[in-house]
PDB file of C-alpha atoms in Angstrom:
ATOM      1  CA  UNK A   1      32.456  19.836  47.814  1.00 94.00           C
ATOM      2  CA  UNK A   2      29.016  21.345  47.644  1.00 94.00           C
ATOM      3  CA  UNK A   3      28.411  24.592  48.790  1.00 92.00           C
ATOM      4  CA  UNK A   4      26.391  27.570  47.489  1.00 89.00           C
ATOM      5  CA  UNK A   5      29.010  30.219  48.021  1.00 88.00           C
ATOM      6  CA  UNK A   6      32.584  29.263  46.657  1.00 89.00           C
ATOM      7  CA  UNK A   7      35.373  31.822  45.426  1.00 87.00           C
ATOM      8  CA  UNK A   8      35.184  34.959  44.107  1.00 83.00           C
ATOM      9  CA  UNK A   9      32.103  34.957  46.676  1.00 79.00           C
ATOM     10  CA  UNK A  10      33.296  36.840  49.924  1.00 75.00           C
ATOM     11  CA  UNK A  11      30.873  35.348  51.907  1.00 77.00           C
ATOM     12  CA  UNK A  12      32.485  33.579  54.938  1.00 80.00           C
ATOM     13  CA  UNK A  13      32.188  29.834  53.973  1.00 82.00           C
ATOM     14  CA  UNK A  14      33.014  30.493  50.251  1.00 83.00           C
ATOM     15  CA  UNK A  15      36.388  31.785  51.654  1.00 85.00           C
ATOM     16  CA  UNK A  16      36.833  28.971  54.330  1.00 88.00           C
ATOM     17  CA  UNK A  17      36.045  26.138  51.714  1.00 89.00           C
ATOM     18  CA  UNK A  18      38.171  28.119  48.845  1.00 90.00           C
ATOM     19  CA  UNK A  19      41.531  27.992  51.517  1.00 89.00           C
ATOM     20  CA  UNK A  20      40.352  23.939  51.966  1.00 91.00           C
ATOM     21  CA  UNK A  21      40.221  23.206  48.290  1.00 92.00           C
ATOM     22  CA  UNK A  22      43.071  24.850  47.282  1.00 91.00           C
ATOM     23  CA  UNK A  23      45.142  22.906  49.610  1.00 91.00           C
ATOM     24  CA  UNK A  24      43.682  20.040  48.997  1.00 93.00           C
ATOM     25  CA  UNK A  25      44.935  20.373  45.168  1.00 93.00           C
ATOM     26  CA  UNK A  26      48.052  21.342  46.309  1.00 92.00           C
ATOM     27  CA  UNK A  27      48.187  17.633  48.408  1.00 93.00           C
ATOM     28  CA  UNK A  28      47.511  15.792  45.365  1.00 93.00           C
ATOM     29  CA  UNK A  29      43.666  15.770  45.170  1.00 93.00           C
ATOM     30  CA  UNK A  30      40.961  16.173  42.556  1.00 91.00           C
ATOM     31  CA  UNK A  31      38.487  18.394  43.546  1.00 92.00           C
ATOM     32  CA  UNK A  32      35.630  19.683  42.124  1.00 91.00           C
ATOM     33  CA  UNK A  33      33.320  22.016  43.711  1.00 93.00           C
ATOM     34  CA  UNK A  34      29.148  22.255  42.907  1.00 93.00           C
ATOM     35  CA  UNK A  35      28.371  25.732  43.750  1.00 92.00           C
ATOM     36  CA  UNK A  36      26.261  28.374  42.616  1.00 89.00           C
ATOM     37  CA  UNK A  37      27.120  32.199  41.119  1.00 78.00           C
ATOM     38  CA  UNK A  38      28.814  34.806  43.177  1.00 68.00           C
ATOM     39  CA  UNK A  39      25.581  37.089  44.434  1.00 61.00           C
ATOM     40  CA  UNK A  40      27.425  39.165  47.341  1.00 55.00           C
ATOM     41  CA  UNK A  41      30.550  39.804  45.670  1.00 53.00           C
ATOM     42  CA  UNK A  42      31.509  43.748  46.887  1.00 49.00           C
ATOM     43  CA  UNK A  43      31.195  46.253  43.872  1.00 42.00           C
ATOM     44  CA  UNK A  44      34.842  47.267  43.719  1.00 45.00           C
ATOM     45  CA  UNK A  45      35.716  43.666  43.888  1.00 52.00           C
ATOM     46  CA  UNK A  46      33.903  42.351  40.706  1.00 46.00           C
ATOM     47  CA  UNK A  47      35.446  45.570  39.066  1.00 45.00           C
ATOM     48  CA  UNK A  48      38.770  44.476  40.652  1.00 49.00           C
ATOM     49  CA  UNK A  49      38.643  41.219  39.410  1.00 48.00           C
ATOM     50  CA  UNK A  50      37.705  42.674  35.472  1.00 45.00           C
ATOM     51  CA  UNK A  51      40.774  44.176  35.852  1.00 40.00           C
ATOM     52  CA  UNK A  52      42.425  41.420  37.226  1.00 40.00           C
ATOM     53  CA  UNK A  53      41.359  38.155  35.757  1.00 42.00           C
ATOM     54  CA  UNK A  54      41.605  34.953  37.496  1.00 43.00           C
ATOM     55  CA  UNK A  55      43.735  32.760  34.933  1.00 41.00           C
ATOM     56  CA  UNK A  56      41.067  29.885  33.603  1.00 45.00           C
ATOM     57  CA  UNK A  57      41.409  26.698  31.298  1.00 44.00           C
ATOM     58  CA  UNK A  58      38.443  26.303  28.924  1.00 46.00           C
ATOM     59  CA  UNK A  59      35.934  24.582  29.943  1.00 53.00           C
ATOM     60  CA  UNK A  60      36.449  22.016  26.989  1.00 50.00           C
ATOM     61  CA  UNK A  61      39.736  20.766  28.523  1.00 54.00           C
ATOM     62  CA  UNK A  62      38.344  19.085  31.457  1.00 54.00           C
ATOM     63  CA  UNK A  63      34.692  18.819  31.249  1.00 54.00           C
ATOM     64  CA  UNK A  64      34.809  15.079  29.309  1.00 52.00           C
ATOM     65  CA  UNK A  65      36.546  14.164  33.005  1.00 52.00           C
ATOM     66  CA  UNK A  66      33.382  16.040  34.851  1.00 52.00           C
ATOM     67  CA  UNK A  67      31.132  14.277  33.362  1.00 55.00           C
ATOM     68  CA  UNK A  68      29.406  13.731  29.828  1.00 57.00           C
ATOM     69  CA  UNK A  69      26.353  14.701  30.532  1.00 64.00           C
ATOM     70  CA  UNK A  70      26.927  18.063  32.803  1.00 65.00           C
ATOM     71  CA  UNK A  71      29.426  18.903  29.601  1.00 64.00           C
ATOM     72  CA  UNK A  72      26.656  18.785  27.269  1.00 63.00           C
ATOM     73  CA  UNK A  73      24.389  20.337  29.692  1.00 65.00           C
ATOM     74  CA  UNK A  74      26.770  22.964  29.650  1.00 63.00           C
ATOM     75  CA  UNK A  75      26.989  23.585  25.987  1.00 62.00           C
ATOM     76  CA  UNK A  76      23.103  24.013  25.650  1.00 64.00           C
ATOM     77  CA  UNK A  77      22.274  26.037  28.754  1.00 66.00           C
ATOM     78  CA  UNK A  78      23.284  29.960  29.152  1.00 62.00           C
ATOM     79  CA  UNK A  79      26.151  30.164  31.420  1.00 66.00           C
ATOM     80  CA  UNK A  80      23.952  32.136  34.113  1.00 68.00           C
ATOM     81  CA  UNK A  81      22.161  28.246  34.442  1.00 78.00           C
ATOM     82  CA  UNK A  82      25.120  25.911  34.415  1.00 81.00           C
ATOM     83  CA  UNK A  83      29.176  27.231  34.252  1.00 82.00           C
ATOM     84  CA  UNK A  84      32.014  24.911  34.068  1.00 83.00           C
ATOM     85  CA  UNK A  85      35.175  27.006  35.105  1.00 83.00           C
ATOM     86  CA  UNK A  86      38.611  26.497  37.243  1.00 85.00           C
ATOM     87  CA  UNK A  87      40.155  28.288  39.507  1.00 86.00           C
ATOM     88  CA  UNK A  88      43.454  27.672  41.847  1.00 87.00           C
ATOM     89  CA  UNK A  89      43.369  23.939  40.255  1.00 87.00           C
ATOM     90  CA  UNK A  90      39.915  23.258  41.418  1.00 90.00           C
ATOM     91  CA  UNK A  91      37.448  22.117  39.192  1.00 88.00           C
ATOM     92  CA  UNK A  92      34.060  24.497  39.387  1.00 89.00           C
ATOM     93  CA  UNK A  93      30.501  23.129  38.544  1.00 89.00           C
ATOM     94  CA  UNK A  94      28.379  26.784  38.809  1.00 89.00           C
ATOM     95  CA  UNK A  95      24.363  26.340  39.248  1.00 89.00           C
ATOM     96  CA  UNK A  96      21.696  28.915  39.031  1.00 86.00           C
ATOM     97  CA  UNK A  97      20.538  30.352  42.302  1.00 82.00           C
ATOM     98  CA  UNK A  98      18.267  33.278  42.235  1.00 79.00           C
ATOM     99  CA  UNK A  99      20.286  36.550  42.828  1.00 74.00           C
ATOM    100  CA  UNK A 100      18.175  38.967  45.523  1.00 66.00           C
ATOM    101  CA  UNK A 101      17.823  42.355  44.968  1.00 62.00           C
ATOM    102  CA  UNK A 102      18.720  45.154  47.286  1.00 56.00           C
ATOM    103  CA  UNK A 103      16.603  47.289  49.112  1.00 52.00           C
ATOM    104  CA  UNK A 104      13.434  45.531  49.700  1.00 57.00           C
ATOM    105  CA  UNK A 105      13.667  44.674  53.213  1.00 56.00           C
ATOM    106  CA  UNK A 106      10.252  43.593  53.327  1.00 53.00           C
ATOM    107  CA  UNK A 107      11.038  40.800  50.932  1.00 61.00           C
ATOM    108  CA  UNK A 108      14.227  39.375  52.480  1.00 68.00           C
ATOM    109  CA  UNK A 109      13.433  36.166  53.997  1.00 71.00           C
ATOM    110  CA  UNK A 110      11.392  35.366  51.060  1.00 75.00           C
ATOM    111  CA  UNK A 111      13.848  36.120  48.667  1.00 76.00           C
ATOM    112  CA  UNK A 112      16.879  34.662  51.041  1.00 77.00           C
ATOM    113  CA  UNK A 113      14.009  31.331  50.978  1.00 80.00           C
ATOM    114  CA  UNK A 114      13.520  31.321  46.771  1.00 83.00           C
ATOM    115  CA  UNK A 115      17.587  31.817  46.372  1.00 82.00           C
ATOM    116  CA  UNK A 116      18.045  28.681  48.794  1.00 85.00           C
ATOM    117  CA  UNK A 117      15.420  26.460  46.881  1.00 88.00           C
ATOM    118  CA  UNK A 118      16.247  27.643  43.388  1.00 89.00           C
ATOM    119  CA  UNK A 119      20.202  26.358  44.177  1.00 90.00           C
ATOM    120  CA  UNK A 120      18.899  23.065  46.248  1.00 92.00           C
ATOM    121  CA  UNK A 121      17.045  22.076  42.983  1.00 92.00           C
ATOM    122  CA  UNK A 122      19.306  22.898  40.179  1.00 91.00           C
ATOM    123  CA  UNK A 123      22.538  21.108  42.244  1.00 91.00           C
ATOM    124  CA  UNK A 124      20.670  18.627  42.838  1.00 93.00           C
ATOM    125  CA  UNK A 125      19.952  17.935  39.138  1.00 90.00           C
ATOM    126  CA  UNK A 126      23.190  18.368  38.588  1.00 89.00           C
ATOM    127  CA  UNK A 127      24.588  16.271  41.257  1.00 90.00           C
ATOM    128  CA  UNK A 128      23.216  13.446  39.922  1.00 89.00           C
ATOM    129  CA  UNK A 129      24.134  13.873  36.189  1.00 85.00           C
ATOM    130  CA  UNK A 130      28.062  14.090  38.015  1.00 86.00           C
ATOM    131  CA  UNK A 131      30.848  11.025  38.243  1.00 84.00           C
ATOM    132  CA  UNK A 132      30.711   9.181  41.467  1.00 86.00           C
ATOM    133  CA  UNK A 133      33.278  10.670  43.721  1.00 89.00           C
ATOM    134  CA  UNK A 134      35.015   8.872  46.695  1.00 92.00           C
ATOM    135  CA  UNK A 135      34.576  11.379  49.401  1.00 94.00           C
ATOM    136  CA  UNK A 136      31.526  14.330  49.197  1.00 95.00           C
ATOM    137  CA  UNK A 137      31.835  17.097  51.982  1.00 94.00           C
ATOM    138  CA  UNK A 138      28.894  19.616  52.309  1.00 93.00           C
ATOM    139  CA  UNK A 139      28.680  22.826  54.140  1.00 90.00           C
ATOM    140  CA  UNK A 140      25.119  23.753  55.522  1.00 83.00           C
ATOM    141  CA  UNK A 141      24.419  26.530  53.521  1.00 83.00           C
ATOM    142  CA  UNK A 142      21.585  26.051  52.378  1.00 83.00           C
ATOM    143  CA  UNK A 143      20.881  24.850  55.619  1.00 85.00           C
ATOM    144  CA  UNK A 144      20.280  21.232  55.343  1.00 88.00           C
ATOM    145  CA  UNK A 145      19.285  20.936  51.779  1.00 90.00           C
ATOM    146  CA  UNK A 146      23.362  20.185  50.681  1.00 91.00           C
ATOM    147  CA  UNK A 147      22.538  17.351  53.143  1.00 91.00           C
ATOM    148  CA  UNK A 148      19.842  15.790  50.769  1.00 93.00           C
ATOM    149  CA  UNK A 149      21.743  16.119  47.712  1.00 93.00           C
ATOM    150  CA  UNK A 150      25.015  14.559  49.626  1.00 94.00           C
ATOM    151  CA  UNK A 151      22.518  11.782  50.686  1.00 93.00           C
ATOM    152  CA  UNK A 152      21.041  10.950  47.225  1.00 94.00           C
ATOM    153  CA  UNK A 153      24.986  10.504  45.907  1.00 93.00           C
ATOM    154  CA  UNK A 154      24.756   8.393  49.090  1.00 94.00           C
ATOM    155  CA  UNK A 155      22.461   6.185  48.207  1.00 93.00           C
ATOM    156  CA  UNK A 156      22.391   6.304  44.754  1.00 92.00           C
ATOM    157  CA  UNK A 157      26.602   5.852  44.167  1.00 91.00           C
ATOM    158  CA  UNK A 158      27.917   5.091  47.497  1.00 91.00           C
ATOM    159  CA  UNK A 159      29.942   7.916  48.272  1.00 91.00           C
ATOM    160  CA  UNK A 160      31.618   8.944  51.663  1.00 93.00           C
ATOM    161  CA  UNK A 161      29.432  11.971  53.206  1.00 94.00           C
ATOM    162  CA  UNK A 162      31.067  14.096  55.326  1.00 94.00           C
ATOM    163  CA  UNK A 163      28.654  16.973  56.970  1.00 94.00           C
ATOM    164  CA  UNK A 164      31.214  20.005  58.016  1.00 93.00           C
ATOM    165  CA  UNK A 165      28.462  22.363  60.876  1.00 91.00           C
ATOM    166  CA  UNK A 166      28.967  25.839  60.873  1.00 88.00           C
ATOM    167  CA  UNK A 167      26.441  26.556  62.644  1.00 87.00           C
ATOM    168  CA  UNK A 168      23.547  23.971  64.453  1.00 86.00           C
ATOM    169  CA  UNK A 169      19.890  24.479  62.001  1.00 87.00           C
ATOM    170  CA  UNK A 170      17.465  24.472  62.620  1.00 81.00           C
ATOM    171  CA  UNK A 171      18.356  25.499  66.297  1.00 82.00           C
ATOM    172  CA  UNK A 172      19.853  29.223  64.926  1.00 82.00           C
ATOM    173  CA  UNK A 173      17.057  29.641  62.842  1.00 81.00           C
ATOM    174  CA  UNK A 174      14.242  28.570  65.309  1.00 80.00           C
ATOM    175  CA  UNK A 175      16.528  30.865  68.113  1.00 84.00           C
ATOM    176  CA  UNK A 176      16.278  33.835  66.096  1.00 79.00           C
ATOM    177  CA  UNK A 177      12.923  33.558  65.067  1.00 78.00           C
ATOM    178  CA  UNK A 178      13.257  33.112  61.130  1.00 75.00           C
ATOM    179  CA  UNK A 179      11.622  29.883  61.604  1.00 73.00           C
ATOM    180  CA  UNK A 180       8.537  29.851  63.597  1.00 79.00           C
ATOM    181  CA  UNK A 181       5.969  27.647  61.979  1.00 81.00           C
ATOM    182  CA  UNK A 182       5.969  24.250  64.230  1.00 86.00           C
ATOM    183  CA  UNK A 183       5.456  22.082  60.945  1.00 89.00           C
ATOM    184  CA  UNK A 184       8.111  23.259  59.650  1.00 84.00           C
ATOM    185  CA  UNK A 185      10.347  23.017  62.541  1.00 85.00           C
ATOM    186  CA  UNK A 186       9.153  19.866  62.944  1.00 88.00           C
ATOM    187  CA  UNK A 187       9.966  19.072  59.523  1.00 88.00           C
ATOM    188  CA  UNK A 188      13.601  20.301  59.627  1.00 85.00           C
ATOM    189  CA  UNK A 189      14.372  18.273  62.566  1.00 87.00           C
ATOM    190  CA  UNK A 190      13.364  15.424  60.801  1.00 90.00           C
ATOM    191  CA  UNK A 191      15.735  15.905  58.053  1.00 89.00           C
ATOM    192  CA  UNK A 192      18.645  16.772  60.741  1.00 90.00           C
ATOM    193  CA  UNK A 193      18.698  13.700  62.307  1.00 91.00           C
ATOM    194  CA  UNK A 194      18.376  12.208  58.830  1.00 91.00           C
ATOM    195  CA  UNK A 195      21.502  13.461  57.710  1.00 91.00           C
ATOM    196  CA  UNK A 196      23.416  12.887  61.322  1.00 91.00           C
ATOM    197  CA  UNK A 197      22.681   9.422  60.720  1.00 91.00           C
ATOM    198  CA  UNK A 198      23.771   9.107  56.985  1.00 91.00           C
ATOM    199  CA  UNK A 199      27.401  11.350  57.432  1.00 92.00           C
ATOM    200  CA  UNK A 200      30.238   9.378  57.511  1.00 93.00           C
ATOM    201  CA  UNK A 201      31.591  12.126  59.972  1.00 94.00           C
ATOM    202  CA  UNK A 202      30.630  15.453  61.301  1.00 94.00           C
ATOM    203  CA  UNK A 203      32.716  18.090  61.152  1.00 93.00           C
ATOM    204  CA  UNK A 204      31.441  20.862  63.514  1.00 92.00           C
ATOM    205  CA  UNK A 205      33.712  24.160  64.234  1.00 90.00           C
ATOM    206  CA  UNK A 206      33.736  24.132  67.957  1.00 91.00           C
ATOM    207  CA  UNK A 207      33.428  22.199  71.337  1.00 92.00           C
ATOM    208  CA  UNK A 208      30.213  23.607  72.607  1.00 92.00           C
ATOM    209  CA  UNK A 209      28.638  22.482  69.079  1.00 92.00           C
ATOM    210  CA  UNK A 210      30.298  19.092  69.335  1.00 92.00           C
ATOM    211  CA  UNK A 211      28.982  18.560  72.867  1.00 93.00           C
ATOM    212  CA  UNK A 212      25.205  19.277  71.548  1.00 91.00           C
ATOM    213  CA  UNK A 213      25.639  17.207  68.613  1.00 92.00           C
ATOM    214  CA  UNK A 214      26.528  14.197  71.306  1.00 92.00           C
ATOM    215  CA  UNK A 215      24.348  15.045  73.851  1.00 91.00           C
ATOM    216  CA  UNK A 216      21.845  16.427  72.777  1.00 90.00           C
ATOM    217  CA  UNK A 217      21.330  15.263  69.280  1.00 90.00           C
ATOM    218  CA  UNK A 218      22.208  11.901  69.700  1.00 88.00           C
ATOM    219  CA  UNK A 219      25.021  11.695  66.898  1.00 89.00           C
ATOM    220  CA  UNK A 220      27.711   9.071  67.751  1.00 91.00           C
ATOM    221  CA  UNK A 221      30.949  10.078  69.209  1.00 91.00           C
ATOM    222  CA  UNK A 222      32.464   8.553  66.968  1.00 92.00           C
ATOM    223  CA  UNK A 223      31.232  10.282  63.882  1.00 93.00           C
ATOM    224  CA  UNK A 224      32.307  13.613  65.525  1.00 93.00           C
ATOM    225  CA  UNK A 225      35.776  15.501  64.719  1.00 93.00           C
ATOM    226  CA  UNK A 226      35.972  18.753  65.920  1.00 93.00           C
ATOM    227  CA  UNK A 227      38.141  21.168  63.158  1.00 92.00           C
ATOM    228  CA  UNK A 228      38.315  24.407  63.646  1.00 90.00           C
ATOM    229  CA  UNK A 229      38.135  27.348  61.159  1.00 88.00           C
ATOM    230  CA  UNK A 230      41.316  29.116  60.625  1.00 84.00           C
ATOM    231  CA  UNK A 231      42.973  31.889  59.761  1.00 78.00           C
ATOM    232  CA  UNK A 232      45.254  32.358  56.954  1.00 72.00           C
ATOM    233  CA  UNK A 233      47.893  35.335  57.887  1.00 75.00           C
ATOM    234  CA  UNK A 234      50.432  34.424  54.930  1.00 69.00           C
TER     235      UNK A 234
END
C-alpha cells in the first residue's frame, strides 16, 4: 500500500487505508505499507498517544523479511529519513516528507508542492530497494506521483497495480484553480492516462467518478470497480 498519510495521521485517507489494512491482516494477509511521517496529527493526540503507546515489535524482528537493503538503510539513516515500525499487524516502511509549518499562508501551495515531491522521491527510492509484492494498491495522494512509483514496481518486478481514486486530478486541482499553468496541466494529463492504462483496476469511490473515468477518460469498463468508503460505527 503506498500512501503518504497512514495511521496515527488523522488525515482522511490515512484513516480509510488504516481500517483496509488492518482487515486485511486480520484475513490472512501480509501487508506492508510505504508511507511517510504523521505531519497533521492534532496536538492533544500526539500527547495522547505518549501517554498511550501503540504496542510495537522492533524493527529488527521483521525487517530481514522487508527487505535487506531498506533494513540497512534503516540502520544508517536518522529515523526522521527512513522508520521501520508496526502497528495493528501491518508492517510500516516511514519516508521523509517535508513537514509545513503553520501560519504562513502565503507559502502554502509551495510548501503543500515541496512536501509532495520530497515524499514522491524518497518512496520512490525506497520502493525500489523493497521485495516484489504480488498486489500494490496506491491512493492518489500525492496526486499521481504514487502512480509512478506503483508503475516502476510495474515494470521493473511485475506487480499487480491497483489505482484506488479519491478524488479525479488533475480535474479538482485544475477546477479549483491550484493548477493553472497549461504545461503543466498538460503534463498531468499525460501521466493520468498513463497510469489508467497501466492499473490492473481502478478503484474510484463513487458512480459519478466511475462514469467519467469510462466516458470521459477512456478507461475500460472493465478495469473499473466502484468501492465505496465506509464507515466504521463499532
Amino acid at each position: 500500500m503506498i500512501n503518504q498519510f497512514f495511521y496515527p495521521e488523522v488525515a482522511s485517507s490515512g484513516q480509510i487505508i488504516t481500517e483496509l489494512c488492518a482487515d486485511m491482516v486480520r484475513a490472512g494477509h501480509l501487508v506492508t505499507v510505504l508511507t511517510g511521517r504523521a505531519s497533521y496529527r492534532r496536538r492533544e493526540e500526539q500527547e495522547q498517544e505518549q501517554l498511550h503507546p501503540l504496542s510495537r515489535r522492533p524493527k529488527r524482528e521483521w525487517a530481514h523479511v522487508t527487505g535487506g537493503l531498506v533494513y540497512e538503510l534503516a540502520d544508517m539513516f536518522p529515523e526522521r529519513f527512513l522508520e521501520l515500525d508496526e502497528a495493528f499487524g501491518i508492517r510500516i516502511v516511514r519516508t521523509y516528507a517535508y513537514s509545513p509549518s503553520t501560519g504562513r499562508d502565503a507559502w502554502r501551495y509551495a510548501q503543500r508542492v515541496i512536501l509532495y515531491l520530497t515524499f514522491f522521491i524518497s518512496s520512490f527510492v525506497v520502493a525500489l530497494l523493497m521485495p516484489r509484492y504480488d498486489v500494490v494498491i496506491y491512493l492518489s495522494t500525492p496526486p499521481l506521483l504514487n502512480g509512478l512509483t506503483a508503475c516502476a514496481l510495474r515494470w521493473l518486478k511485475g506487480t499487480v497495480n491497483i489505482y484506488n481514486i479519491q478524488d479525479l486530478y488533475p480535474d479538482v486541482a485544475v477546477k479549483l484553480g491550484a493548477v493553472q499553468n497549461k504545461w503543466v496541466i498538460r503534463a498531468c494529463h499525460i501521466v493520468e492516462k498513463l497510469l489508467y492504462r497501466q492499473a490492473s483496476a481502478v478503484i474510484p469511490v463513487g458512480e459519478k467518478i466511475a462514469d467519467v473515468l469510462v466516458n470521459e477518460k477512456g478507461v475500460t469498463a472493465e478495469k473499473v470497480e466502484v468501492i465505496p468508503n465506509w464507515t466504521d460505527v463499532t
